[in-house]
Short mmCIF file of C-alpha atoms in Angstrom, two decimals:
data_model
loop_
_atom_site.label_atom_id
_atom_site.label_comp_id
_atom_site.label_asym_id
_atom_site.label_seq_id
_atom_site.Cartn_x
_atom_site.Cartn_y
_atom_site.Cartn_z
CA UNK A 1 0.08 0.03 -0.08
CA UNK A 2 0.84 3.22 -0.41
CA UNK A 3 1.77 6.06 2.48
CA UNK A 4 -1.41 7.54 2.14
CA UNK A 5 -3.13 4.21 2.33
CA UNK A 6 -1.21 3.38 5.66
CA UNK A 7 -1.91 6.74 6.87
CA UNK A 8 -5.70 5.91 6.46
CA UNK A 9 -5.20 2.57 7.76
CA UNK A 10 -3.45 3.40 10.99
CA UNK A 11 -5.33 6.93 11.51
CA UNK A 12 -1.82 8.46 11.77
CA UNK A 13 -1.13 11.57 9.71
CA UNK A 14 1.61 11.02 6.70
CA UNK A 15 3.34 13.92 8.43
CA UNK A 16 3.65 11.86 11.76
CA UNK A 17 4.30 8.78 9.60
CA UNK A 18 7.32 10.52 7.60
CA UNK A 19 8.27 11.84 11.23
CA UNK A 20 8.45 7.92 12.59
CA UNK A 21 10.37 6.96 9.19
CA UNK A 22 13.10 9.70 9.99
CA UNK A 23 13.64 8.93 13.38
CA UNK A 24 13.80 5.21 12.66
CA UNK A 25 10.36 4.26 14.50
CA UNK A 26 9.33 2.47 11.52
CA UNK A 27 10.86 0.59 9.03
CA UNK A 28 11.30 1.93 5.42
CA UNK A 29 8.69 0.61 2.87
CA UNK A 30 9.74 -1.51 -0.04
CA UNK A 31 10.91 0.61 -2.68
CA UNK A 32 9.07 0.21 -6.57
CA UNK A 33 10.00 2.12 -9.39
CA UNK A 34 10.48 5.70 -9.06
CA UNK A 35 9.93 7.09 -5.62
CA UNK A 36 7.08 5.25 -5.02
CA UNK A 37 7.10 3.20 -1.78
CA UNK A 38 4.99 0.24 -0.77
CA UNK A 39 3.88 -0.83 2.87
CA UNK A 40 2.43 -3.57 4.41
CA UNK A 41 0.12 -4.93 7.16
CA UNK A 42 3.21 -5.06 9.50
CA UNK A 43 4.06 -1.30 8.88
CA UNK A 44 0.19 -0.57 10.22
CA UNK A 45 0.65 -2.50 13.37
CA UNK A 46 3.89 -0.86 14.02
CA UNK A 47 2.30 2.39 13.54
CA UNK A 48 -0.41 1.76 15.94
CA UNK A 49 2.27 0.19 18.35
CA UNK A 50 4.65 3.57 18.09
CA UNK A 51 1.94 5.65 18.79
CA UNK A 52 0.80 3.78 21.83
CA UNK A 53 4.18 4.10 23.03
CA UNK A 54 4.55 7.78 22.37
CA UNK A 55 1.06 8.90 23.45
CA UNK A 56 -0.20 6.42 25.99
CA UNK A 57 2.98 5.57 27.06
CA UNK A 58 4.12 9.01 27.24
CA UNK A 59 7.75 7.29 26.35
CA UNK A 60 10.25 9.57 25.04
CA UNK A 61 11.30 8.79 21.17
CA UNK A 62 14.80 7.48 22.74
CA UNK A 63 12.84 5.08 25.17
CA UNK A 64 10.70 4.18 22.27
CA UNK A 65 13.23 3.29 20.33
CA UNK A 66 14.72 0.92 22.90
CA UNK A 67 11.67 -0.94 23.69
CA UNK A 68 11.24 -1.22 19.72
CA UNK A 69 14.95 -2.74 19.37
CA UNK A 70 14.03 -5.39 22.10
CA UNK A 71 11.12 -6.21 20.19
CA UNK A 72 12.94 -6.65 16.86
CA UNK A 73 15.98 -8.60 18.23
CA UNK A 74 14.98 -11.64 17.25
CA UNK A 75 17.47 -13.49 19.86
CA UNK A 76 15.68 -11.53 22.59
CA UNK A 77 12.54 -13.42 23.96
CA UNK A 78 9.12 -11.94 24.73
CA UNK A 79 9.82 -11.87 28.44
CA UNK A 80 13.06 -10.21 27.85
CA UNK A 81 10.85 -7.21 25.47
CA UNK A 82 8.47 -7.04 28.50
CA UNK A 83 11.27 -6.48 30.87
CA UNK A 84 12.56 -4.02 28.74
CA UNK A 85 9.09 -2.55 28.33
CA UNK A 86 8.95 -1.93 31.95
CA UNK A 87 11.79 -0.55 32.85
CA UNK A 88 11.04 2.18 30.15
CA UNK A 89 7.83 2.88 31.47
CA UNK A 90 9.05 2.63 34.81
CA UNK A 91 10.87 4.60 37.39
CA UNK A 92 11.50 7.81 36.72
CA UNK A 93 8.88 8.20 33.80
CA UNK A 94 7.99 11.67 35.01
CA UNK A 95 11.38 12.75 34.23
CA UNK A 96 11.91 13.67 38.07
CA UNK A 97 15.65 12.57 39.28
CA UNK A 98 14.18 11.74 42.88
CA UNK A 99 16.43 10.07 45.78
CA UNK A 100 16.25 6.00 45.69
CA UNK A 101 14.07 4.28 47.91
CA UNK A 102 14.94 3.15 51.16
CA UNK A 103 16.67 0.04 52.04
CA UNK A 104 14.18 -0.58 54.76
CA UNK A 105 11.16 0.38 52.31
CA UNK A 106 12.76 -2.02 49.73
CA UNK A 107 12.76 -4.64 52.35
CA UNK A 108 9.40 -4.38 53.12
CA UNK A 109 8.04 -5.05 49.70
CA UNK A 110 10.93 -7.56 49.19
CA UNK A 111 8.85 -8.93 52.62
CA UNK A 112 5.42 -8.56 50.41
CA UNK A 113 6.57 -10.20 47.42
CA UNK A 114 7.86 -13.32 49.26
CA UNK A 115 4.61 -13.57 51.27
CA UNK A 116 2.74 -13.90 47.78
CA UNK A 117 5.13 -16.35 46.29
CA UNK A 118 6.25 -13.80 43.56
CA UNK A 119 9.28 -14.99 41.47
CA UNK A 120 11.24 -11.29 40.60
CA UNK A 121 14.35 -10.43 39.68
CA UNK A 122 16.45 -7.76 42.10
CA UNK A 123 16.11 -5.38 39.06
CA UNK A 124 12.09 -5.32 38.80
CA UNK A 125 11.29 -1.51 38.60
CA UNK A 126 8.08 -2.70 40.68
CA UNK A 127 10.55 -2.66 43.86
CA UNK A 128 11.66 0.73 43.49
CA UNK A 129 8.25 2.23 42.29
CA UNK A 130 6.23 0.41 45.52
CA UNK A 131 9.27 1.27 47.89
CA UNK A 132 9.05 4.96 46.88
CA UNK A 133 5.59 5.04 48.11
CA UNK A 134 6.30 3.43 51.61
CA UNK A 135 8.94 6.18 51.85
CA UNK A 136 6.49 9.03 50.68
CA UNK A 137 3.68 7.57 53.13
CA UNK A 138 6.03 7.90 55.75
CA UNK A 139 7.21 11.59 54.84
CA UNK A 140 3.33 12.51 55.95
CA UNK A 141 3.56 10.09 59.05
CA UNK A 142 1.65 7.35 57.49
CA UNK A 143 3.25 3.67 57.52
CA UNK A 144 0.65 1.27 56.10
CA UNK A 145 -0.21 -1.51 57.93
CA UNK A 146 0.32 -5.28 56.73
CA UNK A 147 -3.45 -5.62 56.07
CA UNK A 148 -2.84 -2.93 53.73
CA UNK A 149 0.04 -3.81 51.93
CA UNK A 150 -1.77 -7.24 51.71
CA UNK A 151 -4.67 -6.00 50.15
CA UNK A 152 -2.87 -4.27 47.72
CA UNK A 153 -0.52 -7.48 46.82
CA UNK A 154 -3.63 -9.44 46.64
CA UNK A 155 -4.98 -6.80 44.50
CA UNK A 156 -1.58 -6.45 42.08
CA UNK A 157 -2.07 -10.55 41.76
CA UNK A 158 -5.54 -10.73 40.76
CA UNK A 159 -4.84 -8.06 37.60
CA UNK A 160 -1.36 -9.56 36.91
CA UNK A 161 -3.22 -12.73 36.35
CA UNK A 162 -6.28 -10.66 34.03
CA UNK A 163 -3.57 -9.42 32.42
CA UNK A 164 -1.57 -12.73 31.43
CA UNK A 165 -5.07 -14.27 30.49
CA UNK A 166 -5.21 -11.82 27.91
CA UNK A 167 -2.09 -12.36 26.30
CA UNK A 168 -3.29 -15.99 25.73
CA UNK A 169 -5.58 -14.48 23.44
CA UNK A 170 -3.33 -12.86 20.85
CA UNK A 171 -2.20 -14.60 17.98
CA UNK A 172 1.32 -13.76 17.25
CA UNK A 173 4.06 -12.70 19.26
CA UNK A 174 4.35 -9.18 17.45
CA UNK A 175 0.75 -8.76 19.02
CA UNK A 176 1.62 -10.29 22.34
CA UNK A 177 4.29 -8.05 22.75
CA UNK A 178 2.04 -4.85 21.64
CA UNK A 179 -0.27 -5.63 24.16
CA UNK A 180 2.22 -6.59 27.00
CA UNK A 181 3.57 -2.85 26.33
CA UNK A 182 0.15 -1.25 26.12
CA UNK A 183 -1.51 -3.12 28.50
CA UNK A 184 1.46 -2.31 31.17
CA UNK A 185 0.81 1.11 30.86
CA UNK A 186 -3.15 1.15 29.97
CA UNK A 187 -3.63 -1.20 32.84
CA UNK A 188 -2.23 1.13 35.43
CA UNK A 189 -4.96 3.66 34.25
CA UNK A 190 -7.78 1.11 34.29
CA UNK A 191 -6.94 0.32 37.88
CA UNK A 192 -6.63 3.86 38.67
CA UNK A 193 -9.68 5.11 37.24
CA UNK A 194 -11.88 1.73 38.42
CA UNK A 195 -10.28 2.73 41.80
CA UNK A 196 -11.46 6.38 41.70
CA UNK A 197 -14.97 4.73 41.42
CA UNK A 198 -14.67 2.07 43.95
CA UNK A 199 -13.47 5.09 46.33
CA UNK A 200 -16.43 7.31 45.84
CA UNK A 201 -18.76 4.34 46.52
CA UNK A 202 -16.66 3.22 49.77
CA UNK A 203 -16.25 7.05 51.04
CA UNK A 204 -19.85 7.23 50.80
CA UNK A 205 -20.33 4.86 53.49
CA UNK A 206 -17.46 6.65 55.48
CA UNK A 207 -18.20 10.17 55.13
CA UNK A 208 -21.34 11.81 54.35
CA UNK A 209 -21.50 13.57 50.78
CA UNK A 210 -21.18 17.16 50.69
CA UNK A 211 -24.49 19.14 50.51
CA UNK A 212 -24.49 21.77 47.62
CA UNK A 213 -22.74 24.99 48.91
CA UNK A 214 -25.93 26.89 48.21
CA UNK A 215 -26.78 24.78 50.93
CA UNK A 216 -23.94 25.22 53.29
CA UNK A 217 -24.82 25.70 56.83
CA UNK A 218 -24.21 29.03 58.29
CA UNK A 219 -22.59 27.98 61.21
CA UNK A 220 -19.37 27.78 59.38
CA UNK A 221 -18.58 24.48 61.43
CA UNK A 222 -17.36 21.36 59.17
CA UNK A 223 -19.55 18.77 58.67
CA UNK A 224 -19.58 15.69 61.24
CA UNK A 225 -16.77 13.12 60.51
CA UNK A 226 -17.10 10.89 63.01
CA UNK A 227 -16.22 7.10 62.26
CA UNK A 228 -18.55 5.47 60.79
CA UNK A 229 -20.27 2.89 63.42
CA UNK A 230 -20.72 0.13 61.06
CA UNK B 1 8.67 28.64 65.81
CA UNK B 2 10.53 30.47 63.37
CA UNK B 3 10.94 30.05 59.68
CA UNK B 4 14.05 27.81 60.12
CA UNK B 5 12.65 25.81 62.49
CA UNK B 6 9.84 25.03 60.24
CA UNK B 7 12.42 24.16 57.55
CA UNK B 8 13.98 21.93 59.68
CA UNK B 9 11.25 20.07 60.90
CA UNK B 10 9.00 20.03 57.53
CA UNK B 11 12.26 19.22 55.76
CA UNK B 12 11.39 22.20 53.13
CA UNK B 13 14.46 24.70 52.53
CA UNK B 14 13.74 27.72 53.81
CA UNK B 15 13.77 29.48 49.85
CA UNK B 16 10.69 26.96 49.14
CA UNK B 17 8.75 27.73 52.33
CA UNK B 18 9.18 31.58 51.04
CA UNK B 19 8.04 30.70 47.57
CA UNK B 20 5.09 29.04 49.35
CA UNK B 21 4.00 31.57 51.16
CA UNK B 22 4.21 33.98 48.55
CA UNK B 23 1.81 32.11 46.28
CA UNK B 24 -0.39 31.47 48.68
CA UNK B 25 -0.21 28.07 49.29
CA UNK B 26 1.07 28.50 52.56
CA UNK B 27 -0.67 30.72 55.65
CA UNK B 28 1.23 33.72 56.89
CA UNK B 29 2.52 32.84 60.61
CA UNK B 30 1.62 35.20 63.26
CA UNK B 31 3.70 38.39 63.21
CA UNK B 32 5.31 39.04 66.18
CA UNK B 33 7.52 42.38 67.12
CA UNK B 34 9.91 43.83 64.45
CA UNK B 35 10.49 41.53 61.68
CA UNK B 36 9.65 37.81 63.50
CA UNK B 37 7.31 35.83 62.27
CA UNK B 38 6.41 32.64 63.95
CA UNK B 39 4.88 29.29 62.78
CA UNK B 40 3.11 26.34 64.41
CA UNK B 41 2.49 22.58 63.72
CA UNK B 42 -0.31 23.61 61.27
CA UNK B 43 2.39 25.06 59.39
CA UNK B 44 4.31 22.03 59.22
CA UNK B 45 1.68 19.91 58.57
CA UNK B 46 0.29 22.16 55.53
CA UNK B 47 4.33 22.21 54.17
CA UNK B 48 4.24 18.57 53.87
CA UNK B 49 0.94 18.64 52.43
CA UNK B 50 1.87 21.12 50.01
CA UNK B 51 5.10 19.26 48.74
CA UNK B 52 2.81 16.09 48.55
CA UNK B 53 0.51 17.61 46.14
CA UNK B 54 3.33 19.47 43.95
CA UNK B 55 6.02 16.50 44.02
CA UNK B 56 3.94 13.25 44.45
CA UNK B 57 0.69 14.29 42.99
CA UNK B 58 2.77 16.30 40.06
CA UNK B 59 -0.58 19.32 40.63
CA UNK B 60 0.40 22.54 39.35
CA UNK B 61 0.40 25.49 41.66
CA UNK B 62 -2.87 26.62 40.71
CA UNK B 63 -4.47 22.94 41.07
CA UNK B 64 -3.12 22.95 44.54
CA UNK B 65 -4.31 25.87 45.53
CA UNK B 66 -7.74 24.55 44.21
CA UNK B 67 -7.58 21.51 46.42
CA UNK B 68 -6.30 23.27 49.60
CA UNK B 69 -9.19 25.78 48.97
CA UNK B 70 -11.64 22.98 49.34
CA UNK B 71 -9.84 21.56 52.45
CA UNK B 72 -9.82 25.21 53.94
CA UNK B 73 -13.45 25.70 53.31
CA UNK B 74 -14.70 25.03 56.61
CA UNK B 75 -18.33 24.45 54.75
CA UNK B 76 -17.06 21.90 52.44
CA UNK B 77 -17.06 18.17 53.69
CA UNK B 78 -14.09 15.69 53.45
CA UNK B 79 -16.00 13.88 50.93
CA UNK B 80 -16.39 17.08 48.57
CA UNK B 81 -12.61 17.76 49.12
CA UNK B 82 -11.99 14.20 48.34
CA UNK B 83 -13.69 14.82 45.20
CA UNK B 84 -11.61 18.11 44.43
CA UNK B 85 -8.40 16.24 44.82
CA UNK B 86 -9.73 13.52 42.63
CA UNK B 87 -10.47 15.83 39.86
CA UNK B 88 -7.25 17.85 40.08
CA UNK B 89 -5.47 14.52 40.22
CA UNK B 90 -7.83 12.74 37.35
CA UNK B 91 -8.11 13.21 33.63
CA UNK B 92 -5.50 15.36 31.91
CA UNK B 93 -2.90 15.36 34.81
CA UNK B 94 -0.44 15.07 32.00
CA UNK B 95 -1.17 18.31 30.46
CA UNK B 96 -2.69 16.46 27.09
CA UNK B 97 -5.56 17.39 25.71
CA UNK B 98 -7.31 14.33 24.29
CA UNK B 99 -10.25 13.98 22.77
CA UNK B 100 -13.30 12.49 25.37
CA UNK B 101 -13.89 8.92 25.69
CA UNK B 102 -16.14 7.22 23.34
CA UNK B 103 -19.80 7.12 24.89
CA UNK B 104 -19.81 3.22 24.33
CA UNK B 105 -16.68 2.68 26.27
CA UNK B 106 -18.23 5.09 29.06
CA UNK B 107 -21.35 2.87 29.27
CA UNK B 108 -19.05 -0.49 29.25
CA UNK B 109 -17.66 1.14 32.59
CA UNK B 110 -21.10 2.17 34.02
CA UNK B 111 -21.96 -1.57 33.70
CA UNK B 112 -18.92 -2.58 35.60
CA UNK B 113 -19.73 -0.10 38.37
CA UNK B 114 -23.28 -1.54 38.14
CA UNK B 115 -22.06 -4.66 38.54
CA UNK B 116 -19.99 -4.20 41.79
CA UNK B 117 -23.11 -1.73 43.36
CA UNK B 118 -21.19 0.88 43.10
CA UNK B 119 -22.55 4.13 44.31
CA UNK B 120 -20.96 7.30 42.02
CA UNK B 121 -21.70 10.57 40.26
CA UNK B 122 -21.49 10.66 36.59
CA UNK B 123 -18.80 13.17 37.14
CA UNK B 124 -16.51 10.63 39.01
CA UNK B 125 -13.09 10.82 36.62
CA UNK B 126 -12.87 7.44 37.35
CA UNK B 127 -15.24 6.86 34.39
CA UNK B 128 -13.52 8.89 31.49
CA UNK B 129 -9.98 7.48 32.96
CA UNK B 130 -11.27 3.92 32.41
CA UNK B 131 -13.19 4.33 29.24
CA UNK B 132 -10.11 5.73 27.99
CA UNK B 133 -8.31 2.78 28.12
CA UNK B 134 -11.14 1.04 26.81
CA UNK B 135 -10.91 3.22 23.63
CA UNK B 136 -6.93 2.87 23.64
CA UNK B 137 -7.29 -0.80 23.92
CA UNK B 138 -9.93 -0.74 20.99
CA UNK B 139 -7.29 1.22 18.85
CA UNK B 140 -4.83 -1.82 19.20
CA UNK B 141 -7.56 -4.41 18.10
CA UNK B 142 -8.19 -5.56 21.90
CA UNK B 143 -11.30 -5.66 23.38
CA UNK B 144 -11.38 -6.85 26.85
CA UNK B 145 -13.59 -9.29 27.84
CA UNK B 146 -16.00 -9.40 30.56
CA UNK B 147 -13.82 -11.29 32.85
CA UNK B 148 -10.86 -9.37 32.18
CA UNK B 149 -12.87 -6.30 33.75
CA UNK B 150 -14.17 -7.73 36.55
CA UNK B 151 -10.80 -8.88 37.74
CA UNK B 152 -9.61 -5.14 37.56
CA UNK B 153 -12.72 -4.31 39.33
CA UNK B 154 -12.69 -7.03 41.92
CA UNK B 155 -8.88 -5.49 42.37
CA UNK B 156 -10.10 -2.04 42.55
CA UNK B 157 -12.48 -2.93 45.22
CA UNK B 158 -9.90 -4.68 47.29
CA UNK B 159 -8.00 -1.56 46.89
CA UNK B 160 -10.54 1.21 48.10
CA UNK B 161 -11.76 -0.80 51.07
CA UNK B 162 -7.73 -0.82 52.14
CA UNK B 163 -7.53 3.05 51.34
CA UNK B 164 -10.63 3.55 53.49
CA UNK B 165 -9.22 1.14 56.26
CA UNK B 166 -6.24 3.45 56.26
CA UNK B 167 -8.29 6.54 56.68
CA UNK B 168 -10.00 5.31 59.86
CA UNK B 169 -6.74 5.41 61.46
CA UNK B 170 -5.86 8.87 61.07
CA UNK B 171 -6.95 11.03 64.07
CA UNK B 172 -8.17 14.66 62.96
CA UNK B 173 -9.83 15.65 59.84
CA UNK B 174 -6.76 17.76 58.42
CA UNK B 175 -4.93 14.23 58.82
CA UNK B 176 -7.60 12.21 57.08
CA UNK B 177 -7.90 14.78 54.04
CA UNK B 178 -3.99 14.73 53.39
CA UNK B 179 -4.02 10.97 53.43
CA UNK B 180 -6.87 10.80 51.05
CA UNK B 181 -4.89 13.24 48.90
CA UNK B 182 -1.56 11.71 49.15
CA UNK B 183 -2.98 8.24 49.36
CA UNK B 184 -4.93 8.67 45.98
CA UNK B 185 -1.70 9.31 44.15
CA UNK B 186 0.72 6.91 46.06
CA UNK B 187 -1.63 4.00 45.74
CA UNK B 188 -2.02 4.65 42.05
CA UNK B 189 1.86 4.08 42.39
CA UNK B 190 1.90 1.09 44.73
CA UNK B 191 -0.77 -0.78 42.89
CA UNK B 192 1.10 0.10 39.75
CA UNK B 193 4.39 -1.13 41.44
CA UNK B 194 3.11 -4.20 42.86
CA UNK B 195 1.42 -5.02 39.72
CA UNK B 196 4.66 -5.13 37.83
CA UNK B 197 6.55 -7.55 40.63
CA UNK B 198 3.35 -9.58 40.18
CA UNK B 199 3.36 -9.73 36.45
CA UNK B 200 6.90 -10.54 36.22
CA UNK B 201 6.10 -13.71 38.59
CA UNK B 202 3.24 -14.64 36.37
CA UNK B 203 4.82 -14.08 33.19
CA UNK B 204 7.37 -16.70 33.93
CA UNK B 205 4.88 -19.25 33.98
CA UNK B 206 3.59 -18.32 30.27
CA UNK B 207 6.70 -17.18 28.57
CA UNK B 208 10.33 -18.60 29.59
CA UNK B 209 12.93 -16.13 30.41
CA UNK B 210 15.38 -14.53 28.36
CA UNK B 211 18.63 -16.29 28.25
CA UNK B 212 21.49 -13.73 29.01
CA UNK B 213 22.41 -11.98 25.97
CA UNK B 214 25.87 -13.54 25.92
CA UNK B 215 24.18 -16.68 25.53
CA UNK B 216 22.15 -15.77 22.37
CA UNK B 217 21.87 -18.84 20.20
CA UNK B 218 23.36 -18.25 17.03
CA UNK B 219 20.29 -19.54 14.92
CA UNK B 220 19.05 -16.21 15.17
CA UNK B 221 15.51 -17.49 15.53
CA UNK B 222 12.98 -16.11 18.02
CA UNK B 223 12.80 -18.42 21.20
CA UNK B 224 9.65 -20.69 21.33
CA UNK B 225 6.51 -18.15 22.17
CA UNK B 226 3.89 -21.09 22.14
CA UNK B 227 1.33 -20.71 24.19
CA UNK B 228 1.53 -22.79 27.79
CA UNK B 229 -0.23 -25.82 27.74
CA UNK B 230 -1.19 -25.41 31.12
#
């Protein structure tokens, strides 16, 4: 197909496709006579993947290139591609240059992982991401209980198995890799979104919903926030 | 306490404190004789909260101000503060000006919420966040099954109840609000981190881990990625 057809089928403007080609994110098409170039279905799929990495994943061009290089390296397993994607999407994705998590926090996360019989490598970015949260919570004077962490770990386990179930439904290695990468990013957003819905529902049980501002009480007193006796 | 003591106790440099004061993120201290100003424990706590909003939450100064205004409005309930924080932390936090989620995707998320008997307002940003994920997954040709969404919803429910349990442990309304806001952001990171650990563990079951690069096979063939027969 011509580049105009590739644009139509992938939903990316021709200027974007040319940018991807220039940056080496998209393989050149087959050169035909004159200045004609032909693209195929693999290009359509790659454009989708690149857009997902850049737009959905928020990856830099350089990071997207690294992930794609792993995917295109035939000596590399899918597990390795996944690892590369996790690293690219993981720590410091927001460009912040934060101090590393404390050793104590990392050890506590390691204990959570052990309690769930998770087999993980020490380089898994999940340790750093989770441990930083413990440090940040400690900074506001909150130390989560074991029950709190156990609930989060159970939820993570549920999600991870759903993620794997989804991968099983994909037919080719490239499609699996695509869903691994895209799913890693989108899954974070999906659980974040559903968590907000579940939180609102659960919060109503504990804290009464505010009256509209127009009905605000003249007393100026904060509404009762007593513990739910349930 | 003096501003130097406030700096020591809150861990924020004096220049940061002055910036917060100038931006109206921190209330002025009590003016004593001459150019002396006195701060108290409420200032220490507010500095922690502001830093959490800006650094952990990645909120803009304007967004942080809006959340704090809700918290400081005595006519506003904690539920309302939480709602304001969720909005500030929610959709478009990365500054992207994306199209809204499709109606079909929003309806599917609404069905997930209904199936879990969640009581939610239509304005909850969770609808938009989750629905966009469905649209993004559709863009790579993946339509998640009901089982997949049910697993994510169950995980979200588990987390939300853990979150509320954590709030119950806090003593004052301000501390509860702080944990609501900080926990909304940090909880997203915590589940994302633990998910990566659980995923690595679960992925090993399905896809064999890559050999080290040095051992890469000379054949150049991709390693087998057949479905796990289990």
